[in-house]
Amino acid sequence: MTDKLGRNDPCWCGSGKKYKLCHQAFDDKIQAIARMGHVVPHRELIKNPEQIAKIKESCKINIAVLDHLEAHIHEGMSTAEIDKIVYDMTTDMGGVPAPLNYKGYPYSVCTSVNEQVCHGFPSKDVILKPGDILNVDCSTILDGYFSDSSRMFCIGEISPEKKKLVQVAKECVELGLKEVKPWGFLGDMGQAVHDHAFANGYTVVREIGGHGVGLEFHEEPWVGYNTRRGEEMLMVPGMIFTIEPMVNMGKVDIYIDDKNRWEVYTEDGLPSAQWEIMVLVTEEGSEVLCW
Ligand code: MF3
Ligand code: CO
């Protein structure tokens, strides 16, 4: 926010309005908060209405794919079948699965079962069985705009312990979402997520977090949950980011498969659960763009 625009220059947001009648007061407010020592978003993180409309179109595909999976995931199915469904449905709707070839990731979706924390590889050898909990993490590119969300799926009867983990992980996201509002801080959200997990005896993975999203798959800011109220980046209208805490039933420690360098597991072998939503900061509060 350092570029000096004249009061009568066209606003940087592309509205065509004069700066003084558009984002000047907004920028001044952000700069005042920055001078108090807070991290503030730069302009590239603030989406304009046209960009938001395009991003929402991408989100529609992501939601439709996850809704379809809710109706079709079943015991006895392999996670490779889920990968095929995601690829086929995303491309049929005119999109591209964002994970495919992203930094060398070899599949269209991440399917993480039980003690897998995230980035699980779909496989014909992973057959879903009763008692499994599964995260399916979908991301779509449509006309260059990105969406990203994930849900948990429970196969058959699951143990009460796993049921609670899945439920609490969802509540963590809901409680975090309540903290998303303009002129608050990402740490407000992070602490709400962490406190709820902790109160239930769980831990929240530290190394992997959410992220800005929309014009790229992963933008600033990095969104952690082991953070404090009043800290981390200022939230302002037009920012879009994910809330996607990975909640472990046991210890916080994780490891990455050293052969494929992608798949992440809990160190203690206990289950992990994750729900991911993509949220827009609005003038009034927030809007969930996909889930
Ligand atoms: N969808 C994941 C996220 O929530 C990113 C996965 S990266 C991939 O950020 F390459 F594995 F797809
Ligand atoms: Co994400």
CSV table of C-alpha atoms and ligand atoms in Angstrom, one decimal:
chain,number,residue,atom,x,y,z
A,1,MET,CA,0.0,0.0,0.0
A,2,THR,CA,2.9,2.3,-0.5
A,3,ASP,CA,2.4,3.5,-4.0
A,4,LYS,CA,1.5,7.2,-3.8
A,5,LEU,CA,-1.7,7.9,-5.8
A,6,GLY,CA,-3.0,11.4,-6.2
A,7,ARG,CA,-6.4,12.0,-4.7
A,8,ASN,CA,-7.9,12.5,-8.2
A,9,ASP,CA,-6.1,9.6,-9.9
A,10,PRO,CA,-8.1,6.6,-10.8
A,11,CYS,CA,-8.3,4.1,-7.9
A,12,TRP,CA,-5.9,1.1,-7.9
A,13,CYS,CA,-8.9,-1.3,-7.5
A,14,GLY,CA,-10.0,-0.8,-11.1
A,15,SER,CA,-13.4,0.8,-10.2
A,16,GLY,CA,-12.7,3.8,-12.5
A,17,LYS,CA,-13.6,6.1,-9.6
A,18,LYS,CA,-11.2,8.8,-8.3
A,19,TYR,CA,-8.9,7.5,-5.6
A,20,LYS,CA,-10.3,10.0,-3.0
A,21,LEU,CA,-13.8,8.7,-3.6
A,22,CYS,CA,-12.8,5.1,-3.6
A,23,HIS,CA,-10.1,3.4,-1.6
A,24,GLN,CA,-8.2,6.3,-0.1
A,25,ALA,CA,-9.8,6.3,3.3
A,26,PHE,CA,-9.5,2.5,3.3
A,27,ASP,CA,-5.8,2.7,2.6
A,28,ASP,CA,-5.3,5.4,5.2
A,29,LYS,CA,-6.9,3.2,7.8
A,30,ILE,CA,-4.7,0.2,6.9
A,31,GLN,CA,-1.6,2.4,7.0
A,32,ALA,CA,-2.6,3.6,10.5
A,33,ILE,CA,-2.9,0.0,11.7
A,34,ALA,CA,0.4,-0.8,10.1
A,35,ARG,CA,2.1,2.0,12.0
A,36,MET,CA,0.8,0.4,15.2
A,37,GLY,CA,3.0,-2.6,14.3
A,38,HIS,CA,0.5,-4.9,12.7
A,39,VAL,CA,1.0,-7.0,9.6
A,40,VAL,CA,-1.3,-5.6,6.9
A,41,PRO,CA,-2.3,-7.0,3.5
A,42,HIS,CA,-0.8,-5.6,0.4
A,43,ARG,CA,-3.1,-4.6,-2.5
A,44,GLU,CA,-2.7,-7.8,-4.5
A,45,LEU,CA,-4.5,-9.7,-1.7
A,46,ILE,CA,-7.6,-7.5,-2.0
A,47,LYS,CA,-9.9,-8.9,-4.7
A,48,ASN,CA,-12.3,-6.6,-6.7
A,49,PRO,CA,-15.9,-7.5,-7.5
A,50,GLU,CA,-15.1,-8.9,-10.9
A,51,GLN,CA,-12.4,-11.2,-9.5
A,52,ILE,CA,-14.7,-12.3,-6.7
A,53,ALA,CA,-17.4,-13.2,-9.3
A,54,LYS,CA,-14.9,-15.3,-11.3
A,55,ILE,CA,-13.6,-17.0,-8.2
A,56,LYS,CA,-17.2,-17.9,-7.2
A,57,GLU,CA,-17.7,-19.6,-10.5
A,58,SER,CA,-14.7,-21.8,-9.8
A,59,CYS,CA,-16.1,-22.5,-6.3
A,60,LYS,CA,-19.3,-23.7,-7.8
A,61,ILE,CA,-17.4,-26.6,-9.4
A,62,ASN,CA,-15.5,-27.4,-6.2
A,63,ILE,CA,-18.8,-27.5,-4.3
A,64,ALA,CA,-20.5,-29.6,-6.9
A,65,VAL,CA,-17.7,-32.2,-7.0
A,66,LEU,CA,-17.7,-32.6,-3.2
A,67,ASP,CA,-21.5,-32.8,-3.1
A,68,HIS,CA,-21.3,-35.5,-5.8
A,69,LEU,CA,-18.7,-37.4,-3.7
A,70,GLU,CA,-21.0,-37.2,-0.7
A,71,ALA,CA,-23.5,-39.2,-2.6
A,72,HIS,CA,-21.1,-41.6,-4.1
A,73,ILE,CA,-18.3,-42.5,-1.6
A,74,HIS,CA,-18.9,-45.9,-0.2
A,75,GLU,CA,-17.3,-48.8,1.6
A,76,GLY,CA,-15.3,-51.1,-0.8
A,77,MET,CA,-14.4,-48.2,-3.1
A,78,SER,CA,-10.8,-47.3,-3.8
A,79,THR,CA,-9.5,-43.8,-3.4
A,80,ALA,CA,-8.3,-44.1,-7.1
A,81,GLU,CA,-12.0,-44.2,-8.0
A,82,ILE,CA,-12.4,-40.9,-6.1
A,83,ASP,CA,-9.6,-39.4,-8.1
A,84,LYS,CA,-11.2,-40.4,-11.4
A,85,ILE,CA,-14.6,-39.0,-10.3
A,86,VAL,CA,-12.9,-35.7,-9.4
A,87,TYR,CA,-11.0,-35.5,-12.7
A,88,ASP,CA,-14.0,-36.4,-14.8
A,89,MET,CA,-16.5,-34.1,-13.1
A,90,THR,CA,-14.2,-31.1,-12.9
A,91,THR,CA,-13.2,-31.3,-16.5
A,92,ASP,CA,-16.8,-32.0,-17.6
A,93,MET,CA,-17.7,-28.7,-15.9
A,94,GLY,CA,-15.0,-26.8,-17.8
A,95,GLY,CA,-12.4,-26.7,-14.9
A,96,VAL,CA,-9.0,-28.2,-14.2
A,97,PRO,CA,-8.2,-30.0,-11.0
A,98,ALA,CA,-5.7,-27.6,-9.4
A,99,PRO,CA,-3.6,-30.3,-7.6
A,100,LEU,CA,-2.8,-32.2,-10.9
A,101,ASN,CA,0.9,-31.4,-11.6
A,102,TYR,CA,1.0,-28.7,-9.0
A,103,LYS,CA,4.7,-28.8,-7.9
A,104,GLY,CA,4.8,-32.3,-9.3
A,105,TYR,CA,1.7,-33.6,-7.4
A,106,PRO,CA,0.6,-36.6,-9.5
A,107,TYR,CA,-3.2,-36.7,-8.9
A,108,SER,CA,-6.4,-34.6,-9.2
A,109,VAL,CA,-7.3,-34.7,-5.5
A,110,CYS,CA,-5.9,-35.5,-2.1
A,111,THR,CA,-7.5,-38.4,-0.2
A,112,SER,CA,-6.2,-38.7,3.4
A,113,VAL,CA,-7.4,-41.7,5.4
A,114,ASN,CA,-7.2,-42.1,9.2
A,115,GLU,CA,-3.7,-41.3,10.4
A,116,GLN,CA,-2.9,-39.6,7.1
A,117,VAL,CA,-2.9,-35.9,7.9
A,118,CYS,CA,-3.1,-34.5,4.3
A,119,HIS,CA,-1.8,-34.8,0.7
A,120,GLY,CA,-2.7,-38.5,0.7
A,121,PHE,CA,-2.3,-40.1,-2.8
A,122,PRO,CA,-5.4,-41.7,-4.3
A,123,SER,CA,-4.6,-45.4,-4.9
A,124,LYS,CA,-6.3,-48.5,-6.3
A,125,ASP,CA,-4.8,-50.3,-3.3
A,126,VAL,CA,-6.5,-48.0,-0.7
A,127,ILE,CA,-10.0,-49.6,-0.3
A,128,LEU,CA,-12.3,-47.8,2.0
A,129,LYS,CA,-13.5,-50.0,4.9
A,130,PRO,CA,-16.0,-49.5,7.7
A,131,GLY,CA,-14.6,-47.4,10.5
A,132,ASP,CA,-12.4,-45.3,8.2
A,133,ILE,CA,-12.4,-41.5,8.2
A,134,LEU,CA,-11.3,-39.8,5.1
A,135,ASN,CA,-10.5,-36.3,4.0
A,136,VAL,CA,-11.1,-35.4,0.4
A,137,ASP,CA,-9.4,-32.1,-0.5
A,138,CYS,CA,-10.6,-30.7,-3.9
A,139,SER,CA,-9.3,-27.7,-5.7
A,140,THR,CA,-10.4,-26.3,-9.1
A,141,ILE,CA,-9.0,-23.8,-11.6
A,142,LEU,CA,-11.6,-22.2,-13.8
A,143,ASP,CA,-10.5,-19.5,-16.3
A,144,GLY,CA,-7.4,-19.0,-14.2
A,145,TYR,CA,-9.4,-18.6,-10.9
A,146,PHE,CA,-8.8,-21.0,-8.0
A,147,SER,CA,-11.1,-22.6,-5.4
A,148,ASP,CA,-10.1,-25.0,-2.6
A,149,SER,CA,-12.1,-26.8,0.0
A,150,SER,CA,-12.2,-30.2,1.7
A,151,ARG,CA,-14.6,-32.4,3.7
A,152,MET,CA,-14.5,-35.4,5.9
A,153,PHE,CA,-16.3,-38.7,5.0
A,154,CYS,CA,-17.0,-41.4,7.4
A,155,ILE,CA,-17.3,-45.0,6.1
A,156,GLY,CA,-19.9,-47.2,7.8
A,157,GLU,CA,-19.9,-47.3,11.6
A,158,ILE,CA,-17.0,-45.4,13.0
A,159,SER,CA,-15.8,-45.4,16.6
A,160,PRO,CA,-17.1,-42.8,19.0
A,161,GLU,CA,-13.6,-41.4,19.4
A,162,LYS,CA,-13.2,-40.9,15.6
A,163,LYS,CA,-16.8,-39.4,15.4
A,164,LYS,CA,-15.9,-36.9,18.0
A,165,LEU,CA,-12.6,-36.0,16.3
A,166,VAL,CA,-14.4,-35.4,13.0
A,167,GLN,CA,-17.1,-33.3,14.7
A,168,VAL,CA,-14.7,-31.2,16.8
A,169,ALA,CA,-12.5,-30.5,13.7
A,170,LYS,CA,-15.7,-29.2,12.0
A,171,GLU,CA,-16.6,-27.0,15.0
A,172,CYS,CA,-13.1,-25.6,15.0
A,173,VAL,CA,-13.6,-24.3,11.5
A,174,GLU,CA,-17.1,-22.9,12.5
A,175,LEU,CA,-15.7,-21.1,15.5
A,176,GLY,CA,-12.8,-19.8,13.5
A,177,LEU,CA,-15.2,-18.5,10.9
A,178,LYS,CA,-17.1,-16.5,13.5
A,179,GLU,CA,-13.9,-14.5,14.0
A,180,VAL,CA,-13.6,-13.5,10.4
A,181,LYS,CA,-14.5,-9.9,10.0
A,182,PRO,CA,-12.9,-6.7,8.7
A,183,TRP,CA,-10.4,-5.0,10.9
A,184,GLY,CA,-9.9,-8.1,13.0
A,185,PHE,CA,-6.7,-10.2,12.9
A,186,LEU,CA,-6.1,-13.6,11.6
A,187,GLY,CA,-4.9,-14.6,15.1
A,188,ASP,CA,-8.5,-14.0,16.4
A,189,MET,CA,-9.5,-16.9,14.1
A,190,GLY,CA,-6.4,-19.0,14.8
A,191,GLN,CA,-6.8,-18.8,18.6
A,192,ALA,CA,-10.5,-19.7,18.4
A,193,VAL,CA,-9.6,-22.8,16.3
A,194,HIS,CA,-6.8,-23.8,18.6
A,195,ASP,CA,-8.7,-23.2,21.9
A,196,HIS,CA,-11.5,-25.5,20.8
A,197,ALA,CA,-9.2,-28.3,19.7
A,198,PHE,CA,-7.2,-28.0,22.9
A,199,ALA,CA,-10.3,-28.0,25.1
A,200,ASN,CA,-11.2,-31.3,23.6
A,201,GLY,CA,-7.7,-32.8,24.2
A,202,TYR,CA,-6.6,-32.5,20.6
A,203,THR,CA,-3.7,-30.8,18.9
A,204,VAL,CA,-3.5,-28.7,15.7
A,205,VAL,CA,-0.8,-29.3,13.2
A,206,ARG,CA,1.7,-26.5,13.3
A,207,GLU,CA,3.7,-26.8,10.1
A,208,ILE,CA,0.9,-26.8,7.5
A,209,GLY,CA,-1.8,-24.2,7.4
A,210,GLY,CA,-4.4,-22.4,5.3
A,211,HIS,CA,-3.6,-19.7,2.7
A,212,GLY,CA,-4.8,-16.9,0.6
A,213,VAL,CA,-6.4,-18.2,-2.6
A,214,GLY,CA,-8.2,-17.0,-5.7
A,215,LEU,CA,-5.8,-15.6,-8.2
A,216,GLU,CA,-3.2,-18.3,-7.3
A,217,PHE,CA,-3.6,-21.7,-5.6
A,218,HIS,CA,-1.6,-20.6,-2.6
A,219,GLU,CA,-1.2,-16.9,-1.9
A,220,GLU,CA,-0.3,-14.9,1.1
A,221,PRO,CA,-1.1,-14.9,4.0
A,222,TRP,CA,-0.1,-18.2,5.4
A,223,VAL,CA,-2.9,-19.1,7.9
A,224,GLY,CA,-1.8,-20.8,11.1
A,225,TYR,CA,-3.8,-21.8,14.1
A,226,ASN,CA,-1.3,-21.8,16.9
A,227,THR,CA,-1.6,-18.1,16.9
A,228,ARG,CA,-2.9,-15.4,19.3
A,229,ARG,CA,-5.9,-13.1,19.3
A,230,GLY,CA,-4.9,-9.6,18.0
A,231,GLU,CA,-1.9,-10.9,16.2
A,232,GLU,CA,-1.1,-12.0,12.6
A,233,MET,CA,-2.4,-10.3,9.5
A,234,LEU,CA,-5.1,-7.7,9.6
A,235,MET,CA,-8.3,-8.8,7.8
A,236,VAL,CA,-9.9,-6.4,5.3
A,237,PRO,CA,-12.8,-6.6,2.9
A,238,GLY,CA,-11.8,-8.3,-0.3
A,239,MET,CA,-9.3,-10.8,1.2
A,240,ILE,CA,-10.0,-14.5,0.5
A,241,PHE,CA,-8.3,-17.3,2.4
A,242,THR,CA,-8.9,-20.8,3.6
A,243,ILE,CA,-9.5,-22.1,7.1
A,244,GLU,CA,-8.3,-25.7,7.2
A,245,PRO,CA,-6.9,-26.9,10.5
A,246,MET,CA,-5.6,-30.4,10.7
A,247,VAL,CA,-6.7,-31.7,14.1
A,248,ASN,CA,-4.9,-34.6,15.6
A,249,MET,CA,-6.4,-36.9,18.1
A,250,GLY,CA,-3.0,-37.4,19.7
A,251,LYS,CA,0.3,-35.6,19.5
A,252,VAL,CA,1.0,-32.7,17.3
A,253,ASP,CA,3.9,-34.2,15.5
A,254,ILE,CA,3.8,-35.2,11.9
A,255,TYR,CA,6.1,-36.7,9.3
A,256,ILE,CA,6.3,-36.7,5.5
A,257,ASP,CA,6.6,-39.9,3.5
A,258,ASP,CA,10.3,-39.9,2.6
A,259,LYS,CA,9.8,-41.7,-0.7
A,260,ASN,CA,7.1,-39.5,-2.3
A,261,ARG,CA,7.8,-36.3,-0.2
A,262,TRP,CA,4.0,-35.6,-0.2
A,263,GLU,CA,2.0,-37.7,2.0
A,264,VAL,CA,1.8,-36.5,5.6
A,265,TYR,CA,1.1,-38.8,8.6
A,266,THR,CA,0.7,-38.3,12.4
A,267,GLU,CA,3.9,-39.4,14.2
A,268,ASP,CA,2.0,-41.4,16.8
A,269,GLY,CA,-0.3,-43.1,14.3
A,270,LEU,CA,-3.5,-41.7,15.8
A,271,PRO,CA,-6.1,-40.3,13.4
A,272,SER,CA,-6.3,-36.7,12.1
A,273,ALA,CA,-9.3,-34.8,10.7
A,274,GLN,CA,-9.6,-31.7,8.6
A,275,TRP,CA,-12.3,-29.6,7.1
A,276,GLU,CA,-11.5,-26.7,4.8
A,277,ILE,CA,-13.5,-23.7,3.8
A,278,MET,CA,-12.7,-20.8,1.6
A,279,VAL,CA,-13.9,-17.5,3.0
A,280,LEU,CA,-14.2,-13.9,1.8
A,281,VAL,CA,-13.9,-11.0,4.2
A,282,THR,CA,-16.8,-8.6,3.5
A,283,GLU,CA,-17.8,-5.2,4.7
A,284,GLU,CA,-20.2,-6.8,7.1
A,285,GLY,CA,-18.2,-9.9,8.2
A,286,SER,CA,-17.6,-12.8,6.0
A,287,GLU,CA,-19.0,-15.0,3.2
A,288,VAL,CA,-18.1,-18.7,2.8
A,289,LEU,CA,-17.3,-19.2,-0.9
A,290,CYS,CA,-16.8,-22.9,-0.8
A,291,TRP,CA,-16.8,-25.8,1.7
B,1,MF3,N1,-5.6,-28.5,-1.4
B,1,MF3,C1,-4.5,-28.4,-0.5
B,1,MF3,C2,-4.7,-27.2,0.3
B,1,MF3,O1,-5.7,-27.2,1.0
B,1,MF3,C3,-3.2,-28.3,-1.3
B,1,MF3,C4,-2.8,-29.5,-1.8
B,1,MF3,S1,-1.4,-29.3,-2.7
B,1,MF3,C5,-1.5,-30.6,-3.7
B,1,MF3,O2,-4.0,-26.3,0.4
B,1,MF3,F1,-0.6,-30.5,-4.6
B,1,MF3,F2,-1.3,-31.7,-3.0
B,1,MF3,F3,-2.7,-30.6,-4.3
B,2,CO,CO,-6.1,-25.2,1.0
